[in-house]
Coordinates of C-alpha atoms in Angstrom, one line a residue:
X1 CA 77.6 -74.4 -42.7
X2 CA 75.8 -71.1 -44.2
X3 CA 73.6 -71.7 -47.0
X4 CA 71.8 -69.0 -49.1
X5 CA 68.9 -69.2 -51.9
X6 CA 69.0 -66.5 -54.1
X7 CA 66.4 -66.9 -56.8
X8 CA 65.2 -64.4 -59.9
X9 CA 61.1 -64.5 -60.0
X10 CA 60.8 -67.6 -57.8
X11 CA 59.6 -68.0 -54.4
X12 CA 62.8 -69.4 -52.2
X13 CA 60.8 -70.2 -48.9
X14 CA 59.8 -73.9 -50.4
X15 CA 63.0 -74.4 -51.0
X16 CA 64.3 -72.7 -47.9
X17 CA 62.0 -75.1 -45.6
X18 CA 62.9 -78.3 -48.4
X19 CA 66.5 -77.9 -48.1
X20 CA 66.5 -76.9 -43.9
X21 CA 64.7 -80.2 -43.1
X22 CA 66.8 -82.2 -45.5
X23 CA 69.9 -81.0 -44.2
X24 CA 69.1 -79.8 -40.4
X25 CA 72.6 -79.2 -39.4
X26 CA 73.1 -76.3 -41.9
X27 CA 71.8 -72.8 -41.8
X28 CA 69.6 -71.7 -44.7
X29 CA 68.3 -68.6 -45.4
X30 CA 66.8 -66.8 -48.5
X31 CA 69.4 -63.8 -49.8
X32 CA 68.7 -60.3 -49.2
X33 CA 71.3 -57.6 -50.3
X34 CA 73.8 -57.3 -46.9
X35 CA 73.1 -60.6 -45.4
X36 CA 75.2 -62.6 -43.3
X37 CA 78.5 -64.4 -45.5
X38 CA 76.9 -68.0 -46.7
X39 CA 79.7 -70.7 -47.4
X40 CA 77.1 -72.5 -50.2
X41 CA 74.5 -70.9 -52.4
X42 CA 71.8 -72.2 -54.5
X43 CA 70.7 -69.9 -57.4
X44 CA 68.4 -69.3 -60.5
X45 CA 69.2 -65.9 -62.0
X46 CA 71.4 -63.9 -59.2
X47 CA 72.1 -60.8 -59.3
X48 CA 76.0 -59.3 -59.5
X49 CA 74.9 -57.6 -56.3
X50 CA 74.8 -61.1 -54.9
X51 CA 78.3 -62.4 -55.9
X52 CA 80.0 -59.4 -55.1
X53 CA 78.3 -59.2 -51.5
X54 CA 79.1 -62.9 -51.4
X55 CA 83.3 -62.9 -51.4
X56 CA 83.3 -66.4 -49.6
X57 CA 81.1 -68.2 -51.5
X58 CA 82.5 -72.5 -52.4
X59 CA 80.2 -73.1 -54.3
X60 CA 77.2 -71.8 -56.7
X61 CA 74.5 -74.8 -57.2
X62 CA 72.6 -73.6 -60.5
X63 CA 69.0 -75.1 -60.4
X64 CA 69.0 -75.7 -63.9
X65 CA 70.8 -77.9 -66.6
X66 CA 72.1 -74.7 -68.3
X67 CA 74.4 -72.3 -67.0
X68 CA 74.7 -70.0 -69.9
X69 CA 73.7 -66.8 -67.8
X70 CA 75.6 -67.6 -64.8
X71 CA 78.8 -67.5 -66.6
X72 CA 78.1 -64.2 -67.6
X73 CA 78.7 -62.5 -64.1
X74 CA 82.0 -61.6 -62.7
X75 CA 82.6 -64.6 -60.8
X76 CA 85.9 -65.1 -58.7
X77 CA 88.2 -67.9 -60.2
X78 CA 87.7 -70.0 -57.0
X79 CA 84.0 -69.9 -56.9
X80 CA 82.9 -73.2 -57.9
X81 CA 80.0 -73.9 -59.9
X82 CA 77.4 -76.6 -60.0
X83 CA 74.6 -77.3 -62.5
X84 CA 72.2 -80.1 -61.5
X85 CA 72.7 -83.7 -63.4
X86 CA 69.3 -84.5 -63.6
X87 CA 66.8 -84.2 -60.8
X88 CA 63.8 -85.3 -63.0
X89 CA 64.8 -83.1 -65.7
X90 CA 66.0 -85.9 -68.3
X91 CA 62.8 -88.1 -68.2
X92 CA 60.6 -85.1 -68.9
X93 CA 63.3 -83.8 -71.5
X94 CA 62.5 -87.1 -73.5
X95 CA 58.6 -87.0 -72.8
X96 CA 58.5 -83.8 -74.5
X97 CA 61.0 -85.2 -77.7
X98 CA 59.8 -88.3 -78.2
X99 CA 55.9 -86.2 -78.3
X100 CA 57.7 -84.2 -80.6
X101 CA 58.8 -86.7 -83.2
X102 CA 56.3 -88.9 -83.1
X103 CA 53.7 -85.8 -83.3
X104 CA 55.0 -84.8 -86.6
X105 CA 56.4 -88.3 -87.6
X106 CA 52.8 -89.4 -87.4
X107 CA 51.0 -86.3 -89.0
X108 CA 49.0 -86.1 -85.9
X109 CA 49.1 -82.0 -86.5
X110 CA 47.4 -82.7 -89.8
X111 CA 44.9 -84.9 -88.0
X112 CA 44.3 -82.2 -85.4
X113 CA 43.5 -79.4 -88.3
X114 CA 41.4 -81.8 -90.1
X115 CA 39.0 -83.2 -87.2
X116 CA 38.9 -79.3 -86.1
X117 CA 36.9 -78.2 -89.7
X118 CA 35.1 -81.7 -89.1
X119 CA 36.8 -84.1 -91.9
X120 CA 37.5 -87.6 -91.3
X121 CA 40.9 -88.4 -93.2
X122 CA 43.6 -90.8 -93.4
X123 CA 47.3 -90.6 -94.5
X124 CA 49.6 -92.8 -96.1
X125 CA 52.2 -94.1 -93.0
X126 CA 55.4 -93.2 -93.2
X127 CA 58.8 -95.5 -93.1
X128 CA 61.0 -94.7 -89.8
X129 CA 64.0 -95.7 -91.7
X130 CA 63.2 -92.4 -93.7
X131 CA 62.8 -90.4 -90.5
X132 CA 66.5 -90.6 -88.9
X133 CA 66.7 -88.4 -85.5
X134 CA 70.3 -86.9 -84.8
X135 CA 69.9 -85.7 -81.0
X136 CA 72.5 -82.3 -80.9
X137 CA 74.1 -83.1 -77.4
X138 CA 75.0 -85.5 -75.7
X139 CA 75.1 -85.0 -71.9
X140 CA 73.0 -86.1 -69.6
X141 CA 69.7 -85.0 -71.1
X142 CA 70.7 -86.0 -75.0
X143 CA 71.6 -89.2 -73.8
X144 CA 68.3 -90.0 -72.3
X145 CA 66.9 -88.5 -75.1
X146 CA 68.4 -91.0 -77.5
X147 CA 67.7 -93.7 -76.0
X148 CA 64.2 -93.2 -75.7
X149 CA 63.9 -92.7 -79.4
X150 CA 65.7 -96.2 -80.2
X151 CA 62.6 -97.7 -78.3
X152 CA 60.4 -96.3 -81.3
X153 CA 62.8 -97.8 -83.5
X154 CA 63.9 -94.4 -85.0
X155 CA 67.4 -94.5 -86.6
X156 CA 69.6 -92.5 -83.9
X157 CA 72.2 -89.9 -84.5
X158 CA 74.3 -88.3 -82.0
X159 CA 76.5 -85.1 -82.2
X160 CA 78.7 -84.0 -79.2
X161 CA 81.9 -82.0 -79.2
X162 CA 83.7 -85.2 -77.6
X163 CA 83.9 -88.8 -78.8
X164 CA 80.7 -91.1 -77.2
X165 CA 79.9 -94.5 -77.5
X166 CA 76.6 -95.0 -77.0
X167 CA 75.2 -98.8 -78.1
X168 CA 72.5 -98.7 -81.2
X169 CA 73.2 -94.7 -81.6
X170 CA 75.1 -93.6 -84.8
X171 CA 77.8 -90.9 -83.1
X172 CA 79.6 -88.3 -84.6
X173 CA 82.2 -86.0 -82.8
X174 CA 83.8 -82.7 -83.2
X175 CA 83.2 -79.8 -85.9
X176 CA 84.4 -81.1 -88.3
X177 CA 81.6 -84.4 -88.1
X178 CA 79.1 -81.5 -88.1
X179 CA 77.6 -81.6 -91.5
X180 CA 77.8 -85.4 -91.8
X181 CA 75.2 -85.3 -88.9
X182 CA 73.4 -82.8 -90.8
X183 CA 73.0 -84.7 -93.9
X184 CA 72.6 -88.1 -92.2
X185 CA 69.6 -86.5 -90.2
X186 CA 65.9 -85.5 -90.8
X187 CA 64.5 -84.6 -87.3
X188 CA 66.9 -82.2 -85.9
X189 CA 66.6 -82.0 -81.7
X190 CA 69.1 -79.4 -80.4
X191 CA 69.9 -80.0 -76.7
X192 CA 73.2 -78.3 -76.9
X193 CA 74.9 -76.3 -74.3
X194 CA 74.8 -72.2 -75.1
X195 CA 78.4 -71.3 -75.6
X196 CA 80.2 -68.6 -77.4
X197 CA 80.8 -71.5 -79.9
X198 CA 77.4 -72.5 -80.4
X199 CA 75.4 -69.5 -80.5
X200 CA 73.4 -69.1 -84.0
X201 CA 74.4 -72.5 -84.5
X202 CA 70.6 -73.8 -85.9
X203 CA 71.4 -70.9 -88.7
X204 CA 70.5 -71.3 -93.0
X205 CA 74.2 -72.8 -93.5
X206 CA 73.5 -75.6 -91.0
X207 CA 69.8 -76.2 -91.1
X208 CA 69.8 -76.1 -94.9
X209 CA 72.3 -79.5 -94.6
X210 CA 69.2 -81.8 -93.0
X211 CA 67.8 -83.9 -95.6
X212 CA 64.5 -82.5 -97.6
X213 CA 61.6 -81.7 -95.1
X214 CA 64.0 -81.8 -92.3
X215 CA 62.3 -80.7 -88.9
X216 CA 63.6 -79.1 -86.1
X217 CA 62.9 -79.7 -82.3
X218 CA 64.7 -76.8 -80.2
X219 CA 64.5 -77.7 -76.7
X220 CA 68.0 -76.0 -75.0
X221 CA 68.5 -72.1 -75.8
X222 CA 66.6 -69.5 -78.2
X223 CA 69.8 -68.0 -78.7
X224 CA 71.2 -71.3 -80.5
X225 CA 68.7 -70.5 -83.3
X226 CA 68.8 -67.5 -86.2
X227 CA 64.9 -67.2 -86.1
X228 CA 64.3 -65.7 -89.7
X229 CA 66.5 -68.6 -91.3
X230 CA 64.6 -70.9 -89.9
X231 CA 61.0 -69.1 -91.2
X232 CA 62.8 -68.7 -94.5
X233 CA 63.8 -72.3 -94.5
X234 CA 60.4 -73.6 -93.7
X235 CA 59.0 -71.4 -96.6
X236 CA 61.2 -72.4 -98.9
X237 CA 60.2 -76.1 -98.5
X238 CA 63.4 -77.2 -97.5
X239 CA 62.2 -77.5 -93.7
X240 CA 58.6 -79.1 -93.1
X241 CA 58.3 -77.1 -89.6
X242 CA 59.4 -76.8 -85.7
X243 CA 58.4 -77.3 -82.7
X244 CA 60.0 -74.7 -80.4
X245 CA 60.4 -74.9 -76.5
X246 CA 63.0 -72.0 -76.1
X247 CA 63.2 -68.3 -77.0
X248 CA 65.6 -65.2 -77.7
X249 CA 63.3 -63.6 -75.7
X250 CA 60.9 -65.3 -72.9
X251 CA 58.1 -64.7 -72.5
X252 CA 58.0 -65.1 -76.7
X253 CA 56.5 -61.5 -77.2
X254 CA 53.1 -61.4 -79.1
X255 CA 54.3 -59.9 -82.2
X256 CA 56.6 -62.8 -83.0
X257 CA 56.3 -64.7 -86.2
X258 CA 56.4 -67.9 -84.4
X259 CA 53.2 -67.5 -83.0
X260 CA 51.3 -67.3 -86.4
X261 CA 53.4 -69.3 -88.1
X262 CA 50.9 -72.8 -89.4
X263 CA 54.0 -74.9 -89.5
X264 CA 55.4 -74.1 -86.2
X265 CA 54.2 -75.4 -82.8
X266 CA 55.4 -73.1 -79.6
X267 CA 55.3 -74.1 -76.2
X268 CA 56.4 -72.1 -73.0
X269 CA 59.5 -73.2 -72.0
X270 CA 58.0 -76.4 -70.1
X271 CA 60.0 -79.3 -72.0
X272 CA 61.9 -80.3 -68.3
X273 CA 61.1 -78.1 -65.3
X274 CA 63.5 -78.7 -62.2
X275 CA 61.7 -81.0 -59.6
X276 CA 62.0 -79.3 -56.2
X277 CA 62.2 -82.2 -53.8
X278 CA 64.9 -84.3 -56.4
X279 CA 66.9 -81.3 -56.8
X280 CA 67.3 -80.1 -53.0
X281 CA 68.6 -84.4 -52.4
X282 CA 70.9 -84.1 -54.9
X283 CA 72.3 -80.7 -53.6
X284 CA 72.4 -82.2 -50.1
X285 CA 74.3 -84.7 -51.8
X286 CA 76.9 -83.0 -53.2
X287 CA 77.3 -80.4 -49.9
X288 CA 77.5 -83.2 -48.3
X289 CA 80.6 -85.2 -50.7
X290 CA 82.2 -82.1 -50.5
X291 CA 82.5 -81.7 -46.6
X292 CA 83.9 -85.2 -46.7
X293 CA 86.9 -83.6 -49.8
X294 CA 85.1 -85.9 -52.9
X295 CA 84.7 -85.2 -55.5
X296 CA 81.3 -84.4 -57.1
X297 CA 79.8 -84.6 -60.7
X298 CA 78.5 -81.6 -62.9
X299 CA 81.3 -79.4 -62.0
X300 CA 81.0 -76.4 -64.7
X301 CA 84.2 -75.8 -66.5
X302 CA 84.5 -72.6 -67.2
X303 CA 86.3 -72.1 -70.2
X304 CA 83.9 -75.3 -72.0
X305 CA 80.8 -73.3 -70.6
X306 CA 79.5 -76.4 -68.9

């Protein structure tokens, strides 16, 4: 078996000398344009060049939750592709959103500004029951998400495209369940697969349907917010602020409102990184179900978009 790492502004010789000692009987290799045919590749950001170079390629193994960009090469219809389950990725998904909430939930950003100019204060606590988180996605990362939040004893709402069932979570399904979510929810956390069907989707229509001094968490894809409604929101009143993880454009350039903005907190993309060593096991994994013809999890539909 021929295995190639192709990776965008990442080194590939870690994971070249990971994935060669976890699966010795395999040939691994990092890409470079006219290399040798490679029946599995592992990827983060390829190139076209790499696909079309690559006309035997099984399978594509996305390093990454989100496959948005992938799907946007010309990929053959038999070209399988992967996206990693987890691999670390949901546990720091709900470190960073549960921060989040209970961050604003507890005014601790008020604290911060008022210890920095040297005033001791105190503020009035605030009910949970008032503060009802609806988690936008529910895969493998919302789900963990959710239930981290119940153990705060935040009211729980979840959205997801399909029915789910999850115990103590209040779920809602499908489009048209959309702006009961909205209205039932305060603390908006979008961890929604980008799809032609969700782009722009955190836009003034939807936003403005959270209840009064709604907040926003966006921890999947820059491209499933409308920037200036959400500034335009927030100004208004109708929003009381956003903590942002993900960008239209990464790095966030320094001209960008966001960065200035008092009632929005940035951060570089760092809400779930993918963990090296739990990645290249679960990859082995999978390579490994699929030379024995099983069948293997986080296969990417792509027609869904994930």
């Amino acid at each position: 078996m021929n295995i190639a790492i192709c990776f965008d502004k990442l080194d590939p010789a870690p994971w070249v000398q990971g994935l060669q000692k976890a699966f010795p009987q395999a040939r691994v290799t990092a890409w470079a344009p006219g290399a040798p045919p490679a029946d599995h590749a592992i990827v983060w950001a390829p190139p076209q060049q790499f696909i079309d170079e690559q006309p035997g390629l099984q399978t594509l193994f996305n390093i990454g939750a989100g496959v948005d960009a992938l799907l946007q090469l010309r990929l053959p219809p038999s070209l399988k592709v992967v996206r990693l389950d987890d691999a670390g990725m949901s546990v720091q998904m709900a470190e960073y959103v549960c921060h989040a909430v209970i961050r604003h939930f507890r005014e601790f950003d008020g604290y911060d500004a008022d210890t920095q100019a040297g005033k001791w204060s105190y503020r009035k606590p605030r009910s949970r029951a008032d503060f009802a988180v609806g988690v936008m996605g529910l895969g493998v990362l919302g789900e963990r998400v959710a239930k981290a939040l119940q153990v705060f004893d935040f009211p729980v709402n979840g959205y997801s495209r399909s029915p789910k069932d999850l115990p103590g979570i209040r779920c809602f399904s499908g489009a048209q369940a959309l702006p009961e979510f909205l209205a039932a929810t305060r603390v908006l956390v979008n961890l929604m697969p980008l799809t032609a069907e969700t782009e722009n989707i955190l836009n003034k229509d939807t936003l403005s349907q959270l209840q009064k001094g709604g907040y926003v968490i966006n921890v999947a894809r820059g491209k499933h917010l409308v920037d200036e409604d959400l500034i335009a929101l927030i100004d208004s009143g109708h929003l009381s602020g956003a903590m942002l993880d993900v960008f239209r454009t990464e790095p966030l350039p320094a001209d960008h409102p966001f960065w200035r903005h008092p009632k929005i907190t940035v951060t570089p993309h760092t809400s779930a990184r993918t963990l090296r060593e739990e990645s290249i096991a679960q990859i082995v994994g999978k390579m490994q179900a699929l030379q024995r013809g099983a069948s293997i999890n986080g296969v990417v539909d792509p027609q869904r978009g994930y």
